[in-house]
Coordinates of C-alpha atoms and ligand atoms in Angstrom, one line a residue:
Chain A
M380 CA 0.0 0.0 0.0
R381 CA 2.7 2.3 1.0
D382 CA 4.5 1.8 -2.3
K383 CA 1.8 3.1 -4.3
L384 CA 2.1 6.4 -2.6
L385 CA 5.2 6.7 -4.8
F386 CA 2.5 7.9 -7.4
G387 CA 2.8 11.5 -8.2
R388 CA 5.3 11.9 -5.7
C389 CA 8.6 14.0 -6.5
I390 CA 11.8 12.6 -5.7
D391 CA 14.4 15.4 -5.2
T392 CA 17.7 14.4 -6.1
G393 CA 18.7 17.8 -7.7
S394 CA 20.1 16.0 -10.8
P395 CA 19.9 18.0 -14.1
I396 CA 16.7 16.4 -15.4
H397 CA 15.0 17.9 -12.4
R398 CA 15.9 21.3 -13.4
L399 CA 14.7 20.7 -17.0
D400 CA 11.9 22.7 -18.5
P401 CA 8.7 20.7 -17.6
R402 CA 7.4 21.4 -21.2
A403 CA 10.3 19.8 -22.4
K404 CA 10.0 16.8 -20.3
I405 CA 6.2 16.4 -21.3
T406 CA 7.2 16.9 -24.8
G407 CA 9.8 14.4 -24.4
M408 CA 7.3 12.0 -22.9
I409 CA 4.9 12.2 -25.9
L410 CA 7.8 11.8 -28.4
Y411 CA 8.9 8.7 -26.2
L412 CA 5.3 7.2 -26.3
I413 CA 5.4 7.6 -30.1
A414 CA 8.9 5.6 -30.4
I415 CA 7.5 3.0 -27.7
I416 CA 4.5 2.2 -29.9
A417 CA 6.8 2.0 -32.9
V418 CA 9.3 -0.6 -31.3
G419 CA 9.1 -4.0 -32.9
S420 CA 12.4 -5.8 -33.0
W421 CA 14.9 -6.6 -30.9
P422 CA 17.6 -4.1 -32.0
M423 CA 15.1 -1.4 -31.4
L424 CA 14.0 -2.8 -28.0
L425 CA 17.5 -2.7 -27.1
V426 CA 18.2 1.0 -28.2
T427 CA 15.2 2.1 -26.2
V428 CA 16.2 0.4 -23.1
V429 CA 19.8 1.7 -23.3
F430 CA 18.0 5.1 -23.9
S431 CA 15.7 5.0 -21.1
I432 CA 18.2 3.4 -18.7
V433 CA 20.7 6.3 -19.3
Y434 CA 18.0 8.9 -18.6
M435 CA 17.0 7.1 -15.5
L436 CA 20.4 6.9 -14.2
A437 CA 20.7 10.5 -14.9
T438 CA 17.9 11.4 -12.6
R439 CA 19.9 10.0 -9.8
I440 CA 16.9 8.2 -8.5
P441 CA 17.7 4.6 -7.4
L442 CA 16.4 2.3 -10.3
K443 CA 14.3 0.3 -7.8
Y444 CA 11.8 3.4 -7.6
F445 CA 11.5 3.0 -11.6
V446 CA 10.7 -0.9 -11.2
K447 CA 8.4 -0.1 -8.4
A448 CA 6.5 2.4 -10.5
A449 CA 5.5 -0.5 -12.9
K450 CA 4.9 -3.0 -10.3
P451 CA 1.3 -2.5 -10.0
L452 CA 0.8 -3.3 -13.6
W453 CA 2.4 -6.7 -13.8
V454 CA -0.7 -8.5 -14.0
L455 CA -1.6 -6.6 -17.2
M456 CA 2.1 -7.3 -18.4
V457 CA 1.6 -11.0 -17.9
F458 CA -1.7 -10.7 -19.6
I459 CA -0.5 -8.9 -22.7
F460 CA 2.4 -11.6 -22.8
V461 CA 0.1 -14.5 -22.9
V462 CA -2.5 -12.8 -25.3
Q463 CA 0.4 -12.0 -27.8
S464 CA 2.1 -15.4 -27.5
L465 CA -1.0 -17.2 -28.0
T466 CA -2.4 -15.2 -31.0
V467 CA 0.7 -14.4 -33.2
E468 CA 1.3 -17.2 -35.6
S469 CA 4.8 -16.9 -37.1
G470 CA 8.1 -18.4 -37.3
E471 CA 8.8 -21.8 -36.1
V472 CA 6.7 -24.1 -33.6
V473 CA 8.1 -24.0 -30.3
L474 CA 5.5 -26.2 -28.4
Q475 CA 2.7 -28.0 -29.6
I476 CA -0.1 -29.5 -27.5
G477 CA -2.8 -31.3 -29.1
G478 CA -4.3 -28.5 -31.5
W479 CA -2.5 -25.5 -29.9
A480 CA 0.8 -24.2 -31.2
L481 CA 3.2 -21.8 -29.7
Y482 CA 5.3 -20.1 -32.3
A483 CA 8.5 -18.3 -31.7
G484 CA 7.1 -15.1 -33.2
G485 CA 4.3 -15.1 -30.9
L486 CA 6.9 -15.5 -28.0
K487 CA 8.8 -12.6 -29.4
S488 CA 5.9 -10.0 -30.0
G489 CA 4.4 -11.1 -26.3
F490 CA 7.9 -10.2 -24.7
I491 CA 8.5 -7.1 -26.6
A492 CA 4.7 -6.1 -26.0
A493 CA 5.1 -6.6 -22.2
A494 CA 8.4 -5.1 -22.1
R495 CA 7.2 -1.9 -23.9
M496 CA 4.6 -1.6 -21.6
A497 CA 7.1 -2.0 -18.6
L498 CA 9.4 0.4 -20.3
L499 CA 6.7 3.2 -20.8
V500 CA 5.3 3.0 -17.3
S501 CA 8.5 3.1 -15.5
F502 CA 10.0 5.6 -17.9
T503 CA 7.1 8.0 -17.6
A504 CA 7.4 8.2 -14.0
I505 CA 10.7 10.1 -14.7
L506 CA 8.2 13.0 -15.3
T507 CA 6.4 12.8 -11.9
F508 CA 9.7 11.7 -9.9
T509 CA 11.7 14.8 -11.2
T510 CA 8.9 17.4 -11.4
T511 CA 7.0 18.9 -8.5
P512 CA 3.1 18.8 -9.4
G513 CA 3.0 22.6 -9.5
L514 CA 5.7 22.8 -12.2
L515 CA 3.9 19.7 -13.7
N516 CA 0.8 21.7 -14.0
Q517 CA 2.2 24.8 -15.3
G518 CA 4.3 22.6 -17.9
L519 CA 1.1 20.8 -19.1
D520 CA -0.3 24.2 -19.1
G521 CA 2.1 25.4 -21.5
V522 CA 1.9 22.5 -23.7
L523 CA -1.8 22.5 -24.2
K524 CA -2.1 26.1 -24.6
P525 CA -2.1 25.9 -28.5
L526 CA -5.5 24.2 -28.0
Q527 CA -6.9 27.1 -26.6
K528 CA -7.0 28.4 -30.0
I529 CA -9.6 25.9 -31.0
G530 CA -11.7 26.5 -27.9
I531 CA -10.7 24.3 -25.5
K532 CA -10.6 25.4 -21.8
T533 CA -7.2 24.2 -21.0
Q534 CA -6.9 26.0 -17.7
R535 CA -9.8 23.7 -16.4
L536 CA -8.2 20.4 -17.7
T537 CA -5.0 21.3 -16.0
L538 CA -6.6 22.5 -12.7
M539 CA -8.6 19.2 -12.4
M540 CA -5.2 17.2 -13.2
S541 CA -3.5 19.5 -10.4
I542 CA -6.3 19.0 -7.9
A543 CA -6.5 15.1 -8.8
L544 CA -2.5 14.8 -8.3
R545 CA -2.6 16.7 -5.0
F546 CA -5.5 14.4 -3.5
I547 CA -4.6 10.9 -4.7
P548 CA -1.7 10.6 -2.3
T549 CA -4.3 12.2 0.4
I550 CA -7.0 9.7 -0.4
L551 CA -4.7 6.5 -0.5
D552 CA -3.5 7.5 2.9
E553 CA -6.6 7.6 4.2
T554 CA -7.7 4.4 2.7
H555 CA -4.6 2.9 4.3
K556 CA -5.7 4.0 7.7
I557 CA -9.0 2.9 7.3
L558 CA -7.6 -0.6 6.3
K559 CA -5.5 -0.4 9.3
A560 CA -8.5 0.4 11.7
Q561 CA -10.2 -2.6 10.3
A562 CA -7.2 -4.6 10.9
A563 CA -7.1 -3.4 14.5
R564 CA -10.7 -4.8 14.4
G565 CA -9.5 -8.3 13.6
A566 CA -9.8 -7.9 9.8
D567 CA -6.4 -8.2 8.4
I568 CA -6.7 -7.8 4.8
K569 CA -4.0 -10.0 3.9
E570 CA -5.1 -13.2 5.5
L571 CA -8.9 -13.1 4.5
P572 CA -9.9 -15.3 1.5
W573 CA -10.7 -13.6 -1.9
K574 CA -14.3 -13.0 -1.4
E575 CA -13.8 -11.5 2.0
K576 CA -10.9 -9.3 0.6
G577 CA -13.7 -8.2 -2.2
K578 CA -16.2 -7.5 0.4
L579 CA -13.9 -5.5 2.6
L580 CA -12.8 -3.4 -0.3
L581 CA -16.3 -2.5 -1.2
S582 CA -17.0 -1.6 2.1
L583 CA -14.4 0.9 2.1
L584 CA -15.8 2.4 -1.1
V585 CA -18.4 4.2 0.5
P586 CA -16.5 6.0 3.4
V587 CA -13.6 7.0 0.9
T588 CA -16.1 8.3 -1.7
V589 CA -17.9 10.3 0.9
S590 CA -14.7 11.7 2.4
A591 CA -13.3 12.5 -1.1
F592 CA -16.7 14.6 -2.0
R593 CA -16.2 16.3 1.3
R594 CA -12.7 16.9 0.7
A595 CA -13.7 18.4 -2.6
E596 CA -16.3 20.6 -1.3
E597 CA -14.1 22.2 1.2
L598 CA -11.3 22.6 -1.2
V599 CA -13.7 24.5 -3.3
L600 CA -14.7 26.7 -0.6
S601 CA -11.3 27.5 0.4
M602 CA -10.2 28.4 -3.3
E603 CA -13.0 30.6 -3.6
S604 CA -12.4 32.3 -0.4
R605 CA -8.9 32.9 -1.9
G606 CA -10.6 34.7 -4.9
Y607 CA -10.3 31.8 -7.3
I608 CA -12.6 32.2 -10.6
V609 CA -12.4 29.8 -13.0
G610 CA -11.0 31.2 -16.4
A611 CA -9.9 34.4 -15.0
P612 CA -6.6 35.7 -15.7
R613 CA -3.8 34.7 -13.3
S614 CA 0.0 35.4 -13.0
E615 CA 2.4 32.6 -12.4
Y616 CA 4.4 32.2 -9.3
H617 CA 6.8 29.7 -11.0
L618 CA 8.6 31.5 -14.3
L619 CA 9.3 28.7 -17.0
T620 CA 12.2 29.6 -18.5
W621 CA 13.4 27.3 -22.0
Q622 CA 17.0 26.9 -22.2
T623 CA 19.3 25.4 -24.9
K624 CA 19.6 22.1 -22.9
D625 CA 15.8 21.9 -23.0
T626 CA 16.1 22.0 -26.7
W627 CA 18.8 19.4 -26.6
F628 CA 16.8 17.2 -24.2
V629 CA 13.7 17.2 -26.6
L630 CA 16.1 16.8 -29.7
S631 CA 17.5 13.4 -28.1
Y632 CA 13.9 12.2 -28.2
V633 CA 13.5 13.2 -31.7
L634 CA 16.5 11.2 -32.5
L635 CA 15.1 8.3 -30.8
V636 CA 11.8 8.6 -32.8
A637 CA 13.7 9.0 -35.9
V638 CA 15.8 5.8 -35.3
V639 CA 13.0 3.8 -34.3
L640 CA 10.8 5.0 -37.4
T641 CA 13.6 4.4 -39.7
Y642 CA 14.3 0.8 -38.5
R643 CA 10.7 0.0 -38.8
F644 CA 9.9 1.4 -42.2
I645 CA 12.9 1.0 -44.3
Chain B
M1020 CA -20.9 54.5 18.6
K1021 CA -21.6 56.6 15.5
D1022 CA -17.6 57.0 15.1
T1023 CA -16.6 53.5 15.2
V1024 CA -15.8 52.0 11.9
L1025 CA -18.1 48.6 11.3
A1026 CA -16.4 45.6 9.8
Y1027 CA -20.0 43.9 9.3
E1028 CA -23.4 45.0 9.8
L1029 CA -25.9 42.5 9.6
Q1030 CA -29.7 43.5 8.9
Q1031 CA -32.4 41.0 9.5
V1032 CA -30.5 38.4 7.7
S1033 CA -32.2 35.1 6.9
F1034 CA -30.7 31.8 5.2
A1035 CA -32.1 28.4 4.5
Y1036 CA -30.4 25.4 2.6
H1037 CA -34.1 24.1 2.0
P1038 CA -37.1 26.2 2.2
Q1039 CA -38.4 24.3 4.8
Q1040 CA -35.8 24.4 7.1
Q1041 CA -34.7 27.9 8.4
I1042 CA -31.0 27.7 9.6
L1043 CA -30.8 31.6 10.2
D1044 CA -33.5 33.5 11.0
N1045 CA -33.7 37.5 11.2
I1046 CA -30.1 38.0 12.4
N1047 CA -29.1 41.6 13.1
L1048 CA -25.7 42.2 14.2
R1049 CA -22.6 44.8 14.2
I1050 CA -19.0 44.1 14.3
T1051 CA -16.6 46.8 15.2
A1052 CA -13.4 46.9 13.0
G1053 CA -10.5 45.4 14.8
S1054 CA -12.6 43.6 17.3
W1055 CA -12.2 39.9 18.0
V1056 CA -15.6 38.0 18.0
T1057 CA -16.3 34.5 18.7
L1058 CA -19.1 32.6 17.5
V1059 CA -20.5 29.8 19.6
G1060 CA -23.3 27.4 19.7
A1061 CA -24.2 23.8 19.6
N1062 CA -23.4 21.5 16.7
G1063 CA -25.5 22.3 13.8
S1064 CA -26.4 25.7 15.4
G1065 CA -25.8 27.4 12.1
K1066 CA -22.2 28.8 12.9
S1067 CA -20.5 27.7 9.8
T1068 CA -23.4 28.8 7.6
L1069 CA -23.3 32.5 9.3
A1070 CA -19.4 32.2 8.5
K1071 CA -20.0 31.4 4.6
L1072 CA -22.3 34.2 4.6
L1073 CA -20.1 36.6 6.3
G1074 CA -17.2 35.3 3.8
G1075 CA -19.6 35.9 0.7
L1076 CA -19.3 32.1 0.1
L1077 CA -23.1 31.9 0.2
A1078 CA -26.0 34.7 -0.4
A1079 CA -28.5 35.6 2.3
N1080 CA -32.1 34.7 1.4
A1081 CA -33.2 37.6 2.9
G1082 CA -31.6 40.8 4.6
K1083 CA -28.6 42.9 4.3
I1084 CA -24.8 42.3 5.0
Y1085 CA -22.8 45.4 4.8
V1086 CA -18.9 44.9 4.6
E1087 CA -16.9 47.8 5.8
G1088 CA -20.2 50.0 4.7
T1089 CA -20.6 48.4 1.3
E1090 CA -23.6 46.1 0.7
M1091 CA -22.5 42.4 -0.3
N1092 CA -24.0 41.5 -3.4
Q1093 CA -23.1 39.8 -6.9
E1094 CA -21.4 42.9 -8.3
S1095 CA -19.8 44.2 -5.1
I1096 CA -18.6 40.7 -3.9
T1097 CA -15.6 40.7 -6.3
H1098 CA -14.4 43.7 -4.6
L1099 CA -15.2 42.8 -1.2
R1100 CA -13.7 39.1 -1.3
P1101 CA -10.1 40.3 -1.3
R1102 CA -11.0 42.1 2.1
I1103 CA -12.1 38.8 3.7
G1104 CA -9.8 35.9 4.4
M1105 CA -11.0 32.3 5.7
V1106 CA -9.4 29.6 7.4
F1107 CA -11.3 26.3 7.8
Q1108 CA -10.9 23.2 10.0
N1109 CA -9.3 20.4 8.2
P1110 CA -5.7 21.3 7.4
D1111 CA -5.6 19.0 4.4
N1112 CA -8.7 20.1 2.5
Q1113 CA -7.7 23.7 2.3
F1114 CA -4.2 22.9 1.0
I1115 CA -4.5 23.7 -2.5
G1116 CA -0.8 24.3 -3.8
A1117 CA 1.5 21.2 -4.3
T1118 CA 4.1 22.8 -1.8
V1119 CA 3.9 25.5 0.9
E1120 CA 5.2 28.3 -1.3
E1121 CA 2.7 27.5 -4.2
D1122 CA -0.2 27.1 -1.6
I1123 CA 0.6 30.8 -0.1
A1124 CA 1.2 32.0 -3.9
F1125 CA -2.3 30.5 -4.9
G1126 CA -4.3 33.5 -4.1
L1127 CA -1.7 36.1 -5.2
E1128 CA -1.6 34.5 -8.6
G1129 CA -5.5 35.1 -8.8
R1130 CA -4.9 38.8 -8.1
C1131 CA -2.4 38.7 -10.9
L1132 CA 0.4 40.1 -8.6
P1133 CA 3.8 40.6 -10.6
R1134 CA 6.3 37.5 -9.8
D1135 CA 8.8 39.9 -7.8
E1136 CA 5.9 40.9 -5.3
M1137 CA 4.4 37.4 -5.1
V1138 CA 7.9 35.9 -4.1
E1139 CA 8.4 38.9 -1.5
R1140 CA 5.1 38.2 0.1
V1141 CA 5.3 34.7 0.1
K1142 CA 8.6 34.9 1.8
R1143 CA 7.3 37.7 4.2
Y1144 CA 4.2 36.0 5.4
A1145 CA 5.9 32.6 5.7
D1146 CA 8.5 34.1 8.0
K1147 CA 5.7 35.7 10.0
L1148 CA 4.2 32.4 10.5
E1149 CA 7.6 30.5 11.2
I1150 CA 7.4 28.4 8.1
G1151 CA 9.9 30.2 6.2
H1152 CA 12.1 26.8 6.4
L1153 CA 9.4 24.7 4.8
L1154 CA 8.6 26.6 1.6
S1155 CA 9.4 23.6 -0.7
K1156 CA 7.7 21.0 1.5
H1157 CA 4.8 19.0 0.4
P1158 CA 1.7 18.6 2.6
A1159 CA 2.3 15.1 3.2
E1160 CA 5.5 16.2 4.8
L1161 CA 3.9 18.7 7.2
S1162 CA 2.0 18.1 10.5
G1163 CA -1.6 19.5 11.2
G1164 CA -0.1 22.5 13.0
Q1165 CA 2.3 23.2 10.3
K1166 CA -0.4 23.0 7.4
Q1167 CA -2.8 24.9 9.6
R1168 CA 0.2 27.8 9.7
V1169 CA 0.2 27.5 6.0
A1170 CA -3.4 28.1 5.5
V1171 CA -2.9 31.4 7.9
A1172 CA 0.0 32.6 6.1
A1173 CA -1.7 32.2 2.5
T1174 CA -4.8 34.0 3.9
L1175 CA -2.7 36.7 5.2
A1176 CA -0.9 37.1 2.2
M1177 CA -3.8 38.4 0.5
E1178 CA -3.9 41.2 3.1
P1179 CA -7.4 41.0 4.3
G1180 CA -9.0 43.0 6.9
I1181 CA -11.1 40.7 8.3
V1182 CA -10.2 36.9 8.9
I1183 CA -12.8 34.2 9.8
F1184 CA -11.5 31.1 11.5
D1185 CA -14.3 28.0 11.3
E1186 CA -13.1 25.9 14.0
A1187 CA -9.5 26.3 12.7
S1188 CA -7.7 24.9 15.9
S1189 CA -10.2 22.0 16.7
M1190 CA -8.3 19.5 14.6
L1191 CA -4.9 20.4 15.9
D1192 CA -3.1 18.6 19.2
E1193 CA -3.1 20.8 22.2
K1194 CA 0.3 22.3 21.4
A1195 CA -0.5 23.3 18.1
R1196 CA -3.7 24.7 19.0
G1197 CA -2.4 26.8 21.6
E1198 CA 0.3 28.3 18.9
L1199 CA -2.6 28.9 16.4
Q1200 CA -4.2 30.8 19.3
L1201 CA -1.3 32.7 20.0
I1202 CA -1.0 33.7 16.3
M1203 CA -4.7 35.0 16.4
R1204 CA -3.9 36.9 19.7
E1205 CA -1.0 38.5 17.9
M1206 CA -3.4 39.5 14.8
S1207 CA -5.6 40.7 17.4
E1208 CA -3.1 42.9 19.0
S1209 CA -1.5 44.3 15.9
G1210 CA -5.1 46.0 15.3
G1211 CA -4.8 45.5 11.6
Y1212 CA -7.4 42.7 11.5
T1213 CA -11.1 41.9 12.6
I1214 CA -11.3 38.5 13.5
I1215 CA -14.4 36.4 13.6
S1216 CA -13.6 32.8 15.1
I1217 CA -15.9 29.8 15.5
T1218 CA -14.7 27.7 18.3
H1219 CA -15.5 25.2 21.1
D1220 CA -12.3 26.0 22.8
A1221 CA -12.5 27.9 26.0
E1222 CA -9.3 29.7 25.9
E1223 CA -10.1 31.0 22.3
I1224 CA -13.3 32.3 23.6
L1225 CA -11.5 34.0 26.7
A1226 CA -9.1 35.8 24.2
S1227 CA -11.8 37.3 22.0
D1228 CA -13.6 40.7 22.9
R1229 CA -17.0 39.4 22.6
A1230 CA -18.9 36.2 22.3
I1231 CA -22.1 35.8 20.1
V1232 CA -24.0 32.4 21.2
L1233 CA -26.2 31.1 18.3
K1234 CA -29.4 29.0 18.8
D1235 CA -32.4 27.9 17.2
G1236 CA -31.4 30.2 14.2
G1237 CA -30.9 33.3 16.3
V1238 CA -28.6 34.9 18.4
A1239 CA -29.3 33.9 21.9
A1240 CA -26.6 36.1 23.5
D1241 CA -24.0 38.9 22.6
V1242 CA -22.0 38.9 25.8
S1243 CA -18.4 39.4 27.1
P1244 CA -16.4 36.2 27.2
L1245 CA -16.5 36.3 31.2
E1246 CA -20.1 36.8 31.2
L1247 CA -20.7 34.0 29.1
F1248 CA -18.7 31.7 31.3
R1249 CA -20.9 33.2 34.4
N1250 CA -23.9 31.8 32.7
Q1251 CA -24.5 28.2 33.3
E1252 CA -27.3 27.9 31.3
L1253 CA -25.8 29.5 28.0
L1254 CA -23.1 27.3 28.8
S1255 CA -24.7 24.1 29.0
S1256 CA -26.7 24.9 25.9
C1257 CA -23.4 25.2 23.8
R1258 CA -21.8 22.3 25.6
L1259 CA -19.1 24.6 27.0
I1260 CA -17.2 24.3 30.6
A1261 CA -15.8 27.4 32.0
P1262 CA -11.8 26.8 32.4
F1263 CA -10.6 26.3 36.2
R1264 CA -9.1 29.7 36.6
V1265 CA -12.5 31.5 35.3
R1266 CA -14.4 29.4 38.0
L1267 CA -11.6 30.2 40.4
I1268 CA -11.9 34.0 39.8
Q1269 CA -15.7 33.8 39.9
E1270 CA -15.8 31.9 43.1
L1271 CA -13.4 34.7 44.5
S1272 CA -15.3 37.4 43.0
S1273 CA -18.5 36.3 45.0
R1274 CA -16.3 36.6 48.0
G1275 CA -15.3 40.0 47.3
I1276 CA -12.0 39.2 45.7
E1277 CA -11.6 40.5 42.1
L1278 CA -9.0 39.0 39.8
D1279 CA -8.3 39.2 36.2
P1280 CA -8.5 35.8 34.4
G1281 CA -5.4 36.6 32.4
Q1282 CA -4.2 34.2 30.0
D1283 CA -3.2 31.2 32.2
I1284 CA -3.3 29.9 35.6
E1285 CA 0.1 31.3 36.4
E1286 CA -1.2 35.0 35.9
V1287 CA -4.2 34.3 38.2
S1288 CA -2.0 32.7 41.1
E1289 CA 0.6 35.8 40.7
Q1290 CA -2.3 38.2 41.2
L1291 CA -3.5 35.7 44.0
C1292 CA -0.1 35.8 45.5
R1293 CA 0.2 39.6 45.3
Y1294 CA -3.4 39.9 47.1
I1295 CA -2.4 37.8 49.9
S1296 CA 0.9 39.5 50.7
S1297 CA -1.0 43.0 50.4
K1298 CA -3.0 41.7 53.3
Ligands
LIG1427 N1 -24.7 22.3 2.2 C1 -25.8 22.0 3.1 N2 -27.0 21.7 2.6 C2 -27.9 21.5 3.4 N3 -28.0 21.6 4.8 C3 -26.9 22.1 5.2 C4 -25.7 22.2 4.5 N4 -24.7 22.5 5.5 C5 -25.1 22.7 6.6 N5 -26.7 22.2 6.7 C6 -27.2 22.2 7.9 O1 -27.4 23.2 8.3 C7 -27.5 23.4 9.7 C8 -26.5 24.2 10.2 O2 -25.1 23.8 9.8 P1 -23.9 24.3 10.3 O3 -22.6 23.8 9.5 O4 -23.8 25.9 10.0 O5 -23.5 24.3 11.8 P2 -22.4 24.6 12.7 O6 -22.9 25.4 14.0 O7 -21.3 24.8 12.1 O8 -22.3 23.1 13.4 P3 -20.9 22.4 13.7 O9 -20.5 23.0 15.2 O10 -20.9 20.8 13.9 O11 -19.6 22.7 12.9 C9 -27.4 22.0 10.1 O12 -28.6 21.6 10.5 C10 -27.1 21.2 8.9 O13 -27.4 19.9 8.9
LIG1428 MG1 -19.5 24.3 11.4

């Protein structure tokens, strides 16, 4: 439970990555997403892995945190692996049971698909690990700004994002406390059978939702009393300054995308 | 009375969330600028509702509310709001920013203050509230008392003339509560703020100038804190208990010894010692 609290937390090590413009980091992540989707072969997977590890190391955050970030999704990864392995029918037959055959090509694409998922989740954690939520919010605001031209209210979007980021840890923490209180009353979730586990979690849903609504209500009051008006002009406390290193950072991602795409389509 | 400046004047103010259930009924009040008023009353007596009306977060169904001489309404509220700051009960739910400095800056950003001034104000008010060393901390890294200081700093940084505290100290531990009350005392003594505090805490009530008791939608009493603690009936209707030193000076007073309740038991015992040695 505690591990999940890593979500949305900035881990300050003062690395060069931490000091990059959040807009550069967000743009980089979007490019990374494109690259990851295009990866389909061993050499390109290797390139992407090396690229990712270099940047993870550059954050000076222990790699285990990135592994932890992807951990909650391991079931999904196994699922993707199994489905891909069983559905892709190319290459040699590795294993045959009755009418079922497992192909080498299936195993390969299953592995690559799962690896891409793991890379994506752990790598994008760089964004939240190295950027304070406030800066992240402002960066997002900057990246989304062009959308205002076509009439999308980006301010609301980013406000929603930042409040979600702000409250998810609080609400998880609260859930943890309620769980602990239940444990004190003799219902240790770890030792319960699955069915009871489900029941207990369901019973948590109501108090946690109610409290989330109450929090939201009080937050709104507090924002209103501090003069917040949706859509009204605001000045910005953090000043974002785009520097040459930010351009280089984004360019490194452009290069990654270019390499992966070239390999794929040529 | 004519010359004193009024922070608030309420004329026949009524409010209901639902038409069939009147929460506040025909409230008339005058609150002098620079004074410290506590609102007391049983749970559900409408204290928070009145606070929201005073803060302009709710609009009255009937009656008029004047803030520093200006009637509060749809148009005037945007100008009046900056004059009124509010601190609420739950330290977590009023932490808007991701870090202490961002939270203090939140209201200032909305005022479109230039960055240099924001930075200066954030620092000034953080130092004032002794949280200057916590500027880059996240709410999860702070104690309840520290978060509540952040809320006060964020409110004061907007430089309001009126600050409303709705049970701001009630979720804090003994020590943090005392510290917050000290801050309120200092604010009051500086003369720059009209303070309205809702509380169940006897010390907070004693520190104020005036206690207003809400009951059944109306003002049941409008008295000095000492008078409130003398009135057993009022006390039990708002589930309050007079602090020991107040009961002591009341007992002594009925025996002809007049003492001041001061700020703590020490001050009372010093007065008592002086009284005894003067005999
Ligand atoms: N948003 C709302 N909608 C409907 N009814 C409400 C709402 N908020 C409060 N009430 C009702 O209004 C009455 C007064 O509530 P209020 O919160 O003002 O009391 P209070 O004196 O602050 O109580 P407490 O000491 O518990 O904080 C209560 O009966 C409450 O149930
Ligand atoms: Mg209340």
